[in-house]
Amino acid sequence: MPHPAPNRPLNPRRIGVIAMHTFTQLVRMKVFYFLGVFAVILLASNLFNIQSIDRPNLEGVEVLRSIRNFSLGTMTIFSVVLGIVATALLLPKDVEDRTLYTILAKPVPRLDYLVGKLGGLLLLIFASLLVMDLLMIGVLALRTHFIVEAQAASALRAGWPADEIAALRLETGKQGPSWDLQVAVLAVFLRGVVISSTALMLSILSTSTLFTTITGFIVYFIGNFQATAREVYFDAKGVSAMERIAGLAVATIFPDLQLYNVIDKIIAGKIVPPGTVTTLCGVTAFYLVLHLFVSWLIFSKKEF
């Protein structure tokens, strides 16, 4: 029975080895310090004595909403900063340690090297967000229980009817742990995937860590505002077909990160439209494949 060529591209075992090595390499860079600070702050927020949470006027809802907002915001910052900075460090560090020469001399296909490196980084982001998510759920569950019970007791003393107390419990409980909240966490991770793949492409263009880091953050900010700018520009009269094509090209090169702002709707308690997860996964897969393909084209022509 013929065996596949040992150096054929996209070998799952080889990619897995590179990914786990990258995961370990990033952990040794002490990136989990940020995770530790997040855990302490988040757990401490459960001990804060926030006034008036027992009043039956939905002030407790704002307390829970602020916890959700803070937690998801911290996850976003963590995934974006880690995705850009860690990717900017990976290739230069492998060149400096001569690890890259050893890997490519095996020979290991360059596509496998890129996929493995990105896979290790995404594994670290996923694991970190998972821990943060569990902490957020735990804090929200405790705070929701305390606030709901305090509000219900206060409303009962004030003589509220049973149906209004039940409605109050339901309204406050919506700001606790929910499946929609998990959609928001998934959106944070998917945005981290796009940012990381973009940073990988930039790091291949230039092995300068500073260039990749600065350009990565510029692309991130452009991606957050390009949809608004495109809408204003294309709504104006006199826009030619070539200008529209140019705008589409910009949207392809710079990821439209406003698509991931479904997080804001979830924090506000709005219903997530059906198909949102499918759309986000599809867009993320498109950018991931595109960035990996461009990175491979550039990387395959580089001499080390």
Short mmCIF file of C-alpha atoms in Angstrom, two decimals:
data_model
loop_
_atom_site.label_atom_id
_atom_site.label_comp_id
_atom_site.label_asym_id
_atom_site.label_seq_id
_atom_site.Cartn_x
_atom_site.Cartn_y
_atom_site.Cartn_z
CA MET A 1 0.00 0.00 0.00
CA PRO A 2 1.61 3.31 -1.05
CA HIS A 3 2.32 5.81 1.69
CA PRO A 4 1.85 9.56 1.21
CA ALA A 5 4.97 11.62 0.62
CA PRO A 6 6.49 12.58 3.99
CA ASN A 7 6.82 16.22 3.01
CA ARG A 8 3.42 16.72 1.40
CA PRO A 9 1.76 19.96 2.56
CA LEU A 10 -1.04 20.19 5.11
CA ASN A 11 0.05 17.16 7.11
CA PRO A 12 -2.16 17.25 10.26
CA ARG A 13 0.41 15.57 12.51
CA ARG A 14 3.21 17.92 11.47
CA ILE A 15 0.97 20.98 11.81
CA GLY A 16 -0.10 19.76 15.25
CA VAL A 17 3.52 19.45 16.42
CA ILE A 18 4.34 22.98 15.22
CA ALA A 19 1.14 24.32 16.79
CA MET A 20 1.89 22.80 20.20
CA HIS A 21 5.48 24.07 20.06
CA THR A 22 4.15 27.55 19.28
CA PHE A 23 1.62 27.30 22.11
CA THR A 24 4.39 26.39 24.57
CA GLN A 25 6.64 29.11 23.17
CA LEU A 26 3.95 31.77 23.70
CA VAL A 27 3.18 30.57 27.23
CA ARG A 28 6.86 30.96 28.09
CA MET A 29 6.57 34.58 26.97
CA LYS A 30 4.44 35.01 30.13
CA VAL A 31 1.35 36.16 28.25
CA PHE A 32 -0.77 34.67 31.02
CA TYR A 33 0.13 37.57 33.32
CA PHE A 34 -2.61 39.54 31.60
CA LEU A 35 -5.00 36.66 32.20
CA GLY A 36 -4.11 36.64 35.90
CA VAL A 37 -4.76 40.37 36.24
CA PHE A 38 -8.10 39.94 34.49
CA ALA A 39 -9.10 37.13 36.85
CA VAL A 40 -8.25 39.15 39.98
CA ILE A 41 -10.12 42.25 38.79
CA LEU A 42 -13.14 40.26 37.64
CA LEU A 43 -13.39 38.28 40.85
CA ALA A 44 -12.88 41.44 42.92
CA SER A 45 -15.76 43.11 41.09
CA ASN A 46 -18.07 40.59 42.75
CA LEU A 47 -17.07 42.02 46.14
CA PHE A 48 -17.71 45.66 45.29
CA ASN A 49 -20.45 47.24 47.37
CA ILE A 50 -22.48 48.87 44.62
CA GLN A 51 -25.25 50.95 46.12
CA SER A 52 -28.93 50.61 45.41
CA ILE A 53 -28.82 47.18 43.79
CA ASP A 54 -31.75 46.14 45.95
CA ARG A 55 -34.10 48.82 44.67
CA PRO A 56 -36.83 47.47 42.38
CA ASN A 57 -36.08 50.02 39.65
CA LEU A 58 -33.72 47.99 37.45
CA GLU A 59 -30.54 49.62 38.77
CA GLY A 60 -29.32 46.07 39.32
CA VAL A 61 -29.67 45.48 35.58
CA GLU A 62 -27.10 48.20 34.97
CA VAL A 63 -24.73 46.53 37.44
CA LEU A 64 -24.94 43.23 35.56
CA ARG A 65 -24.68 44.97 32.21
CA SER A 66 -21.51 46.74 33.33
CA ILE A 67 -19.97 43.37 34.33
CA ARG A 68 -20.80 41.96 30.88
CA ASN A 69 -19.44 45.05 29.16
CA PHE A 70 -16.23 45.05 31.20
CA SER A 71 -15.64 41.32 30.73
CA LEU A 72 -16.21 41.28 26.97
CA GLY A 73 -14.17 44.45 26.56
CA THR A 74 -11.27 42.88 28.42
CA MET A 75 -11.52 39.75 26.27
CA THR A 76 -11.46 41.89 23.13
CA ILE A 77 -8.38 43.83 24.23
CA PHE A 78 -6.62 40.61 25.25
CA SER A 79 -7.33 38.78 21.96
CA VAL A 80 -6.43 41.76 19.75
CA VAL A 81 -3.21 42.67 21.57
CA LEU A 82 -2.10 39.04 21.84
CA GLY A 83 -3.01 38.33 18.21
CA ILE A 84 -0.95 41.25 16.91
CA VAL A 85 2.01 41.35 19.30
CA ALA A 86 2.56 37.58 19.56
CA THR A 87 2.37 37.13 15.79
CA ALA A 88 4.83 39.99 15.32
CA LEU A 89 7.29 38.20 17.62
CA LEU A 90 6.96 34.63 16.30
CA LEU A 91 8.81 34.78 12.98
CA PRO A 92 11.66 37.08 14.13
CA LYS A 93 12.17 34.90 17.22
CA ASP A 94 12.37 31.74 15.11
CA VAL A 95 14.90 33.44 12.84
CA GLU A 96 16.92 34.67 15.82
CA ASP A 97 16.92 31.24 17.50
CA ARG A 98 17.64 29.58 14.13
CA THR A 99 14.57 27.40 14.73
CA LEU A 100 13.19 28.39 11.34
CA TYR A 101 16.28 27.08 9.52
CA THR A 102 16.04 23.76 11.34
CA ILE A 103 12.34 23.36 10.55
CA LEU A 104 12.63 24.26 6.87
CA ALA A 105 15.69 22.01 6.47
CA LYS A 106 13.75 18.86 7.51
CA PRO A 107 12.17 19.66 4.96
CA VAL A 108 8.87 20.97 6.30
CA PRO A 109 6.54 22.61 3.76
CA ARG A 110 6.31 26.32 4.41
CA LEU A 111 2.53 26.17 4.34
CA ASP A 112 2.58 23.68 7.22
CA TYR A 113 4.89 25.98 9.16
CA LEU A 114 2.54 28.96 8.72
CA VAL A 115 -0.61 26.99 9.53
CA GLY A 116 1.05 25.46 12.60
CA LYS A 117 2.29 28.82 13.88
CA LEU A 118 -1.10 30.45 13.46
CA GLY A 119 -2.83 27.39 14.90
CA GLY A 120 -0.71 27.52 18.06
CA LEU A 121 -1.51 31.19 18.57
CA LEU A 122 -5.24 30.65 18.02
CA LEU A 123 -5.17 27.73 20.45
CA LEU A 124 -3.70 30.01 23.11
CA ILE A 125 -6.30 32.72 22.44
CA PHE A 126 -9.09 30.13 22.58
CA ALA A 127 -7.84 28.64 25.86
CA SER A 128 -7.45 32.09 27.41
CA LEU A 129 -10.92 33.22 26.35
CA LEU A 130 -12.37 29.96 27.65
CA VAL A 131 -10.94 30.61 31.13
CA MET A 132 -12.12 34.23 31.04
CA ASP A 133 -15.56 33.10 29.90
CA LEU A 134 -15.86 30.68 32.81
CA LEU A 135 -14.85 33.43 35.25
CA MET A 136 -17.38 35.81 33.72
CA ILE A 137 -20.17 33.24 33.92
CA GLY A 138 -19.35 32.48 37.55
CA VAL A 139 -19.33 36.14 38.58
CA LEU A 140 -22.50 36.91 36.62
CA ALA A 141 -24.32 33.92 38.10
CA LEU A 142 -23.47 35.01 41.66
CA ARG A 143 -24.27 38.68 41.11
CA THR A 144 -27.51 37.87 39.29
CA HIS A 145 -28.66 35.65 42.15
CA PHE A 146 -27.86 38.27 44.80
CA ILE A 147 -29.43 41.14 42.86
CA VAL A 148 -32.61 39.26 41.91
CA GLU A 149 -33.19 38.11 45.48
CA ALA A 150 -32.51 41.59 46.90
CA GLN A 151 -34.81 43.28 44.39
CA ALA A 152 -37.58 40.72 44.88
CA ALA A 153 -37.45 41.12 48.67
CA SER A 154 -37.54 44.91 48.35
CA ALA A 155 -40.46 44.78 45.91
CA LEU A 156 -42.35 42.41 48.21
CA ARG A 157 -41.91 44.79 51.13
CA ALA A 158 -43.16 47.61 48.93
CA GLY A 159 -46.34 45.67 48.21
CA TRP A 160 -45.73 44.85 44.55
CA PRO A 161 -48.10 42.24 43.06
CA ALA A 162 -46.70 38.80 42.29
CA ASP A 163 -46.84 39.21 38.49
CA GLU A 164 -44.77 42.42 38.62
CA ILE A 165 -42.19 40.77 40.90
CA ALA A 166 -41.96 37.86 38.44
CA ALA A 167 -41.47 40.33 35.56
CA LEU A 168 -38.74 42.08 37.55
CA ARG A 169 -36.98 38.76 38.15
CA LEU A 170 -37.19 37.95 34.44
CA GLU A 171 -35.89 41.35 33.31
CA THR A 172 -32.94 41.28 35.69
CA GLY A 173 -32.19 37.63 34.93
CA LYS A 174 -31.76 38.43 31.23
CA GLN A 175 -28.50 40.20 32.08
CA GLY A 176 -27.07 37.07 33.68
CA PRO A 177 -25.40 34.13 31.91
CA SER A 178 -27.12 33.30 28.60
CA TRP A 179 -26.51 31.65 25.25
CA ASP A 180 -26.46 35.06 23.56
CA LEU A 181 -23.54 35.94 25.81
CA GLN A 182 -21.68 32.92 24.45
CA VAL A 183 -22.33 34.21 20.93
CA ALA A 184 -20.60 37.44 22.00
CA VAL A 185 -17.59 35.48 23.31
CA LEU A 186 -17.48 33.54 20.03
CA ALA A 187 -17.53 36.85 18.13
CA VAL A 188 -14.57 38.03 20.22
CA PHE A 189 -12.64 34.87 19.32
CA LEU A 190 -13.51 35.06 15.61
CA ARG A 191 -12.38 38.68 15.50
CA GLY A 192 -9.14 37.54 17.15
CA VAL A 193 -8.74 34.94 14.39
CA VAL A 194 -9.03 37.60 11.68
CA ILE A 195 -6.64 39.97 13.44
CA SER A 196 -4.09 37.19 14.00
CA SER A 197 -4.18 36.03 10.37
CA THR A 198 -3.82 39.65 9.22
CA ALA A 199 -0.82 40.13 11.52
CA LEU A 200 0.72 36.91 10.18
CA MET A 201 0.48 38.25 6.62
CA LEU A 202 2.06 41.54 7.71
CA SER A 203 4.88 39.75 9.54
CA ILE A 204 5.73 37.85 6.35
CA LEU A 205 5.93 41.11 4.40
CA SER A 206 8.41 42.49 6.92
CA THR A 207 10.20 40.60 9.67
CA SER A 208 10.35 43.82 11.70
CA THR A 209 8.40 43.35 14.93
CA LEU A 210 7.76 47.08 15.25
CA PHE A 211 6.41 47.36 11.69
CA THR A 212 4.06 44.40 12.14
CA THR A 213 2.79 45.67 15.50
CA ILE A 214 2.12 49.24 14.38
CA THR A 215 0.62 48.21 11.03
CA GLY A 216 -1.50 45.56 12.74
CA PHE A 217 -3.10 48.09 15.06
CA ILE A 218 -3.63 50.49 12.14
CA VAL A 219 -5.44 47.74 10.21
CA TYR A 220 -7.51 47.00 13.31
CA PHE A 221 -8.67 50.61 13.64
CA ILE A 222 -9.33 50.91 9.90
CA GLY A 223 -11.38 47.72 10.03
CA ASN A 224 -13.54 49.13 12.80
CA PHE A 225 -14.41 52.29 10.87
CA GLN A 226 -14.22 51.32 7.20
CA ALA A 227 -17.87 50.22 7.00
CA THR A 228 -19.06 53.63 8.19
CA ALA A 229 -16.68 55.44 5.83
CA ARG A 230 -17.72 53.22 2.92
CA GLU A 231 -21.39 53.87 3.60
CA VAL A 232 -20.90 57.64 3.66
CA TYR A 233 -18.69 57.60 0.57
CA PHE A 234 -20.86 55.35 -1.60
CA ASP A 235 -24.03 57.22 -0.65
CA ALA A 236 -22.54 60.33 -2.21
CA LYS A 237 -23.47 61.14 -5.81
CA GLY A 238 -21.02 60.85 -8.67
CA VAL A 239 -19.17 57.74 -7.48
CA SER A 240 -17.83 55.89 -10.52
CA ALA A 241 -17.70 52.13 -11.05
CA MET A 242 -13.90 52.13 -10.71
CA GLU A 243 -14.16 53.91 -7.37
CA ARG A 244 -16.64 51.32 -6.18
CA ILE A 245 -14.29 48.53 -7.26
CA ALA A 246 -11.47 50.26 -5.40
CA GLY A 247 -13.67 50.45 -2.31
CA LEU A 248 -14.41 46.73 -2.60
CA ALA A 249 -10.68 46.01 -2.87
CA VAL A 250 -10.03 48.01 0.30
CA ALA A 251 -12.78 46.07 2.07
CA THR A 252 -11.09 42.83 0.99
CA ILE A 253 -7.61 43.85 2.12
CA PHE A 254 -8.73 45.48 5.37
CA PRO A 255 -11.18 43.20 7.22
CA ASP A 256 -14.55 44.76 8.03
CA LEU A 257 -14.47 44.31 11.80
CA GLN A 258 -17.77 46.11 12.35
CA LEU A 259 -19.44 42.81 11.48
CA TYR A 260 -18.27 41.55 14.87
CA ASN A 261 -19.92 44.41 16.76
CA VAL A 262 -22.87 42.14 17.45
CA ILE A 263 -21.25 42.13 20.89
CA ASP A 264 -22.66 45.61 21.59
CA LYS A 265 -26.20 44.46 20.78
CA ILE A 266 -25.88 41.50 23.12
CA ILE A 267 -24.62 43.68 25.98
CA ALA A 268 -27.61 45.98 25.45
CA GLY A 269 -29.91 42.96 25.74
CA LYS A 270 -31.07 42.99 22.11
CA ILE A 271 -32.00 39.80 20.27
CA VAL A 272 -29.32 38.39 17.98
CA PRO A 273 -30.68 37.93 14.42
CA PRO A 274 -30.88 34.34 13.15
CA GLY A 275 -27.90 33.32 11.07
CA THR A 276 -25.51 35.69 12.84
CA VAL A 277 -23.14 32.92 13.92
CA THR A 278 -23.13 31.38 10.44
CA THR A 279 -22.36 34.75 8.85
CA LEU A 280 -19.52 35.50 11.29
CA CYS A 281 -17.98 32.05 10.82
CA GLY A 282 -18.21 32.36 7.02
CA VAL A 283 -16.59 35.81 6.95
CA THR A 284 -13.87 34.66 9.35
CA ALA A 285 -13.13 31.57 7.25
CA PHE A 286 -12.86 33.75 4.12
CA TYR A 287 -10.33 36.12 5.67
CA LEU A 288 -8.41 33.27 7.31
CA VAL A 289 -7.97 31.37 4.04
CA LEU A 290 -7.19 34.57 2.10
CA HIS A 291 -4.54 35.75 4.55
CA LEU A 292 -2.94 32.30 4.80
CA PHE A 293 -2.83 31.99 1.02
CA VAL A 294 -1.22 35.42 0.55
CA SER A 295 1.21 34.69 3.41
CA TRP A 296 2.20 31.40 1.80
CA LEU A 297 2.73 33.03 -1.62
CA ILE A 298 5.09 35.60 -0.09
CA PHE A 299 6.77 33.20 2.34
CA SER A 300 7.47 30.59 -0.36
CA LYS A 301 9.63 33.10 -2.26
CA LYS A 302 11.60 34.29 0.78
CA GLU A 303 15.18 33.23 1.35
CA PHE A 304 16.45 32.70 4.91
#
